[in-house]
XYZ file of C-alpha atoms in Angstrom:
382
model
C -15.975 11.457 16.172
C -19.218 13.166 15.181
C -22.342 11.054 14.353
C -22.294 12.719 11.240
C -21.406 10.928 8.063
C -17.867 11.559 7.307
C -16.892 11.294 3.476
C -14.078 10.518 1.248
C -13.286 10.052 -2.826
C -10.381 8.300 -3.492
C -8.790 8.591 -7.009
C -6.255 6.284 -8.370
C -7.650 4.304 -6.133
C -6.583 0.498 -7.034
C -7.836 -2.038 -5.184
C -8.421 0.291 -2.666
C -5.667 0.303 0.374
C -5.804 3.837 1.416
C -10.003 3.706 0.841
C -9.734 0.320 3.160
C -8.067 2.303 5.837
C -10.278 5.349 5.705
C -13.137 3.047 6.330
C -11.513 1.215 9.041
C -11.219 4.925 10.923
C -14.940 5.285 10.292
C -14.831 7.124 7.097
C -17.804 6.373 4.248
C -15.776 6.250 1.318
C -18.216 7.368 -1.254
C -16.744 6.616 -4.726
C -13.278 5.551 -5.796
C -11.540 6.065 -9.604
C -8.945 4.020 -11.587
C -8.017 2.918 -14.950
C -7.296 -0.645 -14.040
C -10.345 -2.813 -14.689
C -9.255 -6.126 -12.256
C -8.801 -3.654 -9.673
C -11.591 -1.732 -10.003
C -13.232 -5.659 -9.847
C -11.941 -5.860 -6.473
C -12.793 -2.341 -5.296
C -16.086 -2.905 -6.267
C -16.427 -6.182 -4.211
C -14.690 -4.431 -1.023
C -16.008 -1.234 -0.965
C -19.899 -1.341 -1.527
C -20.571 1.909 -0.431
C -18.341 3.218 -3.061
C -19.245 4.202 -6.830
C -16.184 2.745 -8.409
C -15.560 4.676 -11.546
C -13.225 3.291 -14.495
C -12.048 5.625 -16.557
C -8.748 7.656 -16.882
C -8.798 10.937 -14.628
C -8.607 12.963 -17.013
C -12.027 12.132 -18.335
C -13.666 12.282 -14.468
C -15.436 15.278 -13.792
C -16.474 17.666 -10.619
C -20.238 17.152 -12.211
C -19.693 13.486 -12.486
C -18.573 13.035 -9.013
C -21.234 15.435 -7.419
C -23.823 13.202 -9.069
C -22.481 10.102 -8.444
C -21.907 10.865 -4.735
C -24.795 13.066 -3.998
C -22.387 15.784 -2.514
C -22.427 19.544 -3.065
C -19.097 21.695 -3.579
C -17.896 22.074 -0.284
C -19.412 19.537 1.380
C -16.472 16.234 0.662
C -14.968 15.718 4.128
C -11.353 14.235 2.346
C -10.151 13.983 -1.185
C -7.460 10.640 -1.129
C -5.194 10.342 -4.072
C -2.361 8.558 -5.178
C -1.005 9.419 -8.376
C 0.612 6.382 -10.223
C 4.329 6.371 -8.490
C 6.214 4.781 -11.449
C 7.621 7.928 -12.952
C 8.953 8.888 -9.376
C 10.541 5.249 -8.070
C 13.594 5.187 -6.980
C 13.227 1.898 -9.706
C 12.518 4.310 -12.780
C 16.001 4.988 -13.844
C 14.443 6.845 -16.742
C 12.438 9.012 -14.235
C 11.692 12.494 -14.541
C 9.310 15.064 -15.287
C 9.127 14.762 -18.661
C 7.280 11.051 -17.908
C 3.469 11.808 -18.765
C 2.770 10.065 -15.504
C 4.209 12.703 -13.477
C 1.794 15.513 -14.478
C -1.100 13.411 -12.854
C -0.836 15.155 -10.005
C -1.885 18.295 -11.529
C -5.538 16.050 -12.692
C -5.759 15.355 -8.520
C -5.487 19.544 -8.080
C -8.050 20.023 -10.761
C -10.664 17.871 -8.489
C -9.333 19.596 -5.706
C -10.120 22.957 -7.227
C -13.527 21.728 -8.469
C -14.743 19.758 -5.264
C -13.318 22.279 -2.850
C -12.718 19.184 -0.053
C -12.324 20.046 3.605
C -8.849 17.845 3.609
C -6.395 16.732 1.212
C -4.241 13.648 1.537
C -1.977 12.930 -1.511
C 0.571 10.145 -1.059
C 3.707 8.973 -2.930
C 6.816 7.409 -3.169
C 9.573 8.845 -1.893
C 11.076 9.332 -4.943
C 8.791 12.284 -5.837
C 11.325 14.332 -3.237
C 14.253 14.195 -5.418
C 12.950 14.516 -9.089
C 13.748 17.428 -10.490
C 15.325 19.103 -7.589
C 12.485 18.630 -5.671
C 10.304 20.879 -7.706
C 7.292 18.427 -8.076
C 6.865 18.631 -4.105
C 7.173 22.684 -4.131
C 4.710 22.855 -7.122
C 2.338 20.303 -5.055
C 2.371 22.618 -1.968
C 2.313 25.968 -3.415
C -0.735 24.701 -5.810
C -2.574 23.612 -3.270
C -1.785 26.760 -1.032
C -3.259 28.790 -4.050
C -6.258 27.028 -3.529
C -6.492 27.818 0.341
C -4.958 24.896 1.873
C -2.379 24.481 4.180
C -0.324 21.548 3.567
C 2.653 19.631 5.032
C 4.211 16.882 3.638
C 6.546 13.913 5.873
C 8.083 10.849 4.842
C 6.586 7.991 7.067
C 7.972 4.161 7.761
C 4.997 1.771 7.215
C 6.797 -0.792 9.686
C 6.155 1.962 12.427
C 2.803 1.593 12.163
C 2.424 -2.231 12.479
C 2.815 -3.259 8.932
C 5.616 -6.294 8.718
C 7.576 -4.642 5.845
C 9.958 -1.802 5.306
C 7.904 0.664 2.883
C 8.653 4.144 2.829
C 5.729 6.628 2.044
C 5.619 10.620 0.977
C 2.255 11.549 2.551
C 0.631 14.914 2.124
C -2.087 16.568 4.381
C -3.793 19.661 3.842
C -7.041 21.276 5.162
C -8.562 24.574 4.243
C -10.311 24.765 7.610
C -7.468 26.220 9.966
C -6.898 23.120 11.422
C -3.658 22.048 12.972
C -1.712 19.438 10.481
C -0.382 16.708 12.513
C 0.833 13.259 11.347
C 0.541 9.967 12.901
C 3.556 8.936 15.718
C 5.001 5.397 15.579
C 2.990 2.842 17.548
C 5.670 0.179 16.944
C 9.755 0.167 16.738
C 12.423 -2.028 18.060
C 13.186 -3.202 21.420
C 14.112 -0.367 24.021
C 11.707 1.892 21.916
C 8.971 1.891 24.511
C 6.920 1.028 21.444
C 4.905 -1.685 20.557
C 7.414 -4.470 18.706
C 7.753 -4.573 15.010
C 5.177 -6.937 13.456
C 7.330 -9.730 11.968
C 7.106 -11.888 8.608
C 6.218 -14.662 10.733
C 3.341 -12.665 13.298
C 1.879 -12.025 9.643
C 1.977 -15.198 7.871
C 2.320 -18.033 10.404
C -0.985 -18.972 10.482
C -1.375 -19.357 6.511
C -1.741 -23.168 5.047
C 1.723 -24.409 3.613
C 1.820 -24.737 -0.258
C 3.985 -26.406 -2.546
C 5.632 -24.799 -5.017
C 3.222 -24.076 -8.287
C 0.582 -25.604 -6.264
C -3.052 -23.875 -7.056
C -6.584 -24.853 -7.110
C -6.308 -25.901 -3.629
C -9.433 -25.124 -0.996
C -6.953 -23.710 1.544
C -8.911 -23.686 4.876
C -7.309 -21.991 8.012
C -5.671 -24.673 9.862
C -4.711 -23.004 13.299
C -6.405 -19.971 15.224
C -4.384 -16.625 15.450
C -2.124 -16.254 17.797
C -1.267 -12.126 17.907
C -3.001 -9.035 17.509
C -2.169 -8.957 13.534
C -3.653 -12.267 12.483
C -7.014 -11.334 14.058
C -6.993 -8.104 12.694
C -6.244 -10.539 9.090
C -8.857 -12.447 9.546
C -11.820 -10.589 11.030
C -14.671 -11.009 8.737
C -12.800 -13.614 6.932
C -14.834 -16.745 5.866
C -13.189 -20.470 6.466
C -11.326 -20.844 3.227
C -7.861 -18.452 2.347
C -8.251 -16.346 -0.366
C -5.786 -16.072 -3.069
C -3.640 -18.406 -1.695
C -1.742 -20.400 -4.780
C 1.860 -20.462 -5.133
C 3.400 -19.462 -8.565
C 4.932 -21.928 -10.576
C 8.953 -21.596 -10.571
C 11.296 -23.399 -12.879
C 13.248 -26.640 -11.597
C 16.145 -24.751 -11.984
C 14.761 -21.768 -9.847
C 13.910 -25.056 -7.496
C 17.150 -26.146 -7.179
C 18.746 -22.766 -6.347
C 16.085 -21.979 -3.560
C 17.380 -25.581 -1.762
C 20.704 -23.725 -1.321
C 19.215 -20.752 0.304
C 18.981 -20.365 4.232
C 16.630 -18.318 6.323
C 18.416 -14.652 5.754
C 20.280 -15.833 2.682
C 20.084 -14.813 -0.936
C 21.775 -15.193 -4.443
C 25.094 -15.434 -2.752
C 24.323 -18.806 -1.335
C 23.474 -20.662 -4.633
C 26.353 -22.356 -6.359
C 28.089 -20.684 -9.168
C 27.125 -23.218 -11.978
C 23.207 -22.264 -10.721
C 23.695 -18.799 -11.051
C 21.868 -17.119 -14.032
C 23.928 -16.138 -16.564
C 23.927 -12.566 -15.795
C 24.662 -13.023 -12.030
C 27.908 -14.778 -12.406
C 29.795 -11.525 -12.962
C 27.906 -9.732 -10.201
C 30.020 -8.744 -7.215
C 29.000 -9.901 -4.367
C 28.277 -6.879 -2.543
C 25.458 -6.057 -5.181
C 21.733 -7.259 -5.219
C 21.710 -8.069 -1.661
C 17.790 -8.781 -1.851
C 17.686 -11.020 -5.139
C 16.684 -14.403 -4.467
C 16.561 -13.764 -0.777
C 14.348 -16.263 1.511
C 12.641 -14.387 4.260
C 13.924 -14.251 7.660
C 10.653 -15.027 9.810
C 11.450 -12.779 13.128
C 12.470 -9.949 11.033
C 10.493 -7.493 8.368
C 9.608 -8.126 4.585
C 11.662 -5.804 1.686
C 8.876 -3.489 -0.123
C 6.433 -5.610 -1.911
C 6.461 -4.669 -5.467
C 4.123 -5.175 -8.284
C 5.507 -8.682 -8.887
C 7.145 -10.863 -6.090
C 9.891 -12.437 -8.578
C 12.539 -14.238 -7.018
C 14.865 -12.970 -9.468
C 14.325 -9.644 -7.919
C 14.012 -9.526 -4.565
C 13.660 -11.833 -0.862
C 10.215 -13.011 -1.892
C 11.064 -16.694 -1.066
C 8.679 -17.901 1.971
C 10.975 -19.092 5.199
C 10.572 -22.483 5.353
C 9.331 -23.645 2.557
C 10.563 -23.631 -1.416
C 8.706 -21.448 -3.342
C 7.484 -17.971 -3.792
C 5.209 -15.739 -1.235
C 1.332 -16.012 -2.465
C -0.640 -13.273 -3.411
C -2.486 -13.881 0.074
C 1.275 -13.560 1.730
C 2.091 -10.918 -0.016
C -1.446 -8.390 0.893
C -0.641 -9.636 4.547
C 2.619 -8.139 4.151
C 0.853 -5.063 3.129
C -1.706 -5.308 6.054
C -4.935 -5.896 3.766
C -7.241 -8.053 5.849
C -8.241 -11.368 4.262
C -11.666 -10.382 3.687
C -10.106 -8.623 0.295
C -10.281 -11.318 -2.598
C -8.180 -9.471 -5.375
C -9.595 -10.490 -9.027
C -7.945 -10.854 -12.422
C -4.777 -13.030 -13.178
C -1.920 -13.845 -10.936
C 0.061 -11.247 -12.560
C -3.117 -8.578 -11.880
C -3.361 -9.429 -8.528
C 0.406 -9.135 -7.688
C 0.097 -5.823 -9.523
C -2.660 -4.875 -7.543
C -1.381 -5.942 -4.020
C 2.127 -3.882 -4.619
C 0.581 -0.722 -5.792
C -1.406 -0.426 -2.505
C -0.692 1.535 0.329
C -1.584 -0.426 3.543
C -4.366 0.115 5.049
C -2.706 0.181 8.447
C -0.942 3.273 7.556
C -4.137 4.711 5.849
C -5.752 4.245 9.209
C -3.647 6.061 10.709
C -3.818 8.736 8.561
C -7.100 9.115 9.234
C -7.084 9.098 12.743
C -4.835 12.219 12.888
C -8.064 14.087 10.928
C -10.269 12.390 13.001
C -8.213 14.006 16.316
C -7.610 17.581 14.886
C -11.375 17.915 14.245
C -12.385 16.565 17.556
C -9.676 18.788 19.196
C -11.326 21.767 17.458
C -14.518 21.240 18.673
C -13.491 20.561 21.865
C -11.825 23.861 22.554
C -15.087 25.644 20.835
C -17.409 24.103 23.258
C -15.124 24.962 26.061
C -14.810 28.704 25.218
C -18.948 28.742 24.152
């Protein structure tokens, strides 16, 4: 890395998972934009070097970005972006190009054309690869190439980069500098792979204080020292109190249901008379994650925008409750120094919508490596 400041702007930034990953790699994120006010409060508190712009992307002009950041056209190192993914998500059964959100990537391309960043990094859910027969992905590549960028995309698995969660993201990387485009190589894998072992759920949350169902307004302090690299990473620069660590209040019937669910179990372990009416007719092969109790030695299922036990495996491994916002944030590889603003519902949304910072960091590092390699080769040639 050179001593010159490396800059990034993050569009559709949410709470700032991708920004945080690039910050950890050494970039200065100078601006972020989103329409979510609660996420904006989180972003402003955790990215003091960045100017947060609360506005629809359609209202964000290149001129405003230049004035806000002090950058001239062509000076920005990286333009980050993650257009809202609901239109492309496999969880959206009405997904399609007719959804207005599916055209938001065009707004990202508009900013690319105006700002002329050296690199572009765009991420989305894997559903984007199949919608409209794959034409969305082809359109993104073609439009970026028209603007002078060589671009590639790849599906990345977050668990292969130390994130304790099975999560898939499509990442587009491109540049207009003629530099090689690479993607981060996996650092973590199963036993026998020669890589670091996967980070398990208990590796990630095992040091957090216990909670009872519905327990809130508790000043939760760390009671144990970090016992692994992930816990040390999460607690770096954190205070003595665990932030956003409260248990949602589940109903008495859900408490009764949870008591029947063993580690790794699901709705199929609940007695028939306690099942929700809609699930009494379900096939036992369906809905495998619903009312799931996490395996402490396994990976989490994908963290969504609400960790509702009715929809996924979000029951704590040992405690009869849903995971807290902080535990969801740990599973998304957010540092504990992040305080998520807004209502608890808004906090879960911010966490679930984010790119895990550890994944963002690995992507940032391959960009840095490409620039460093070329500089070294040029120095040798001179």
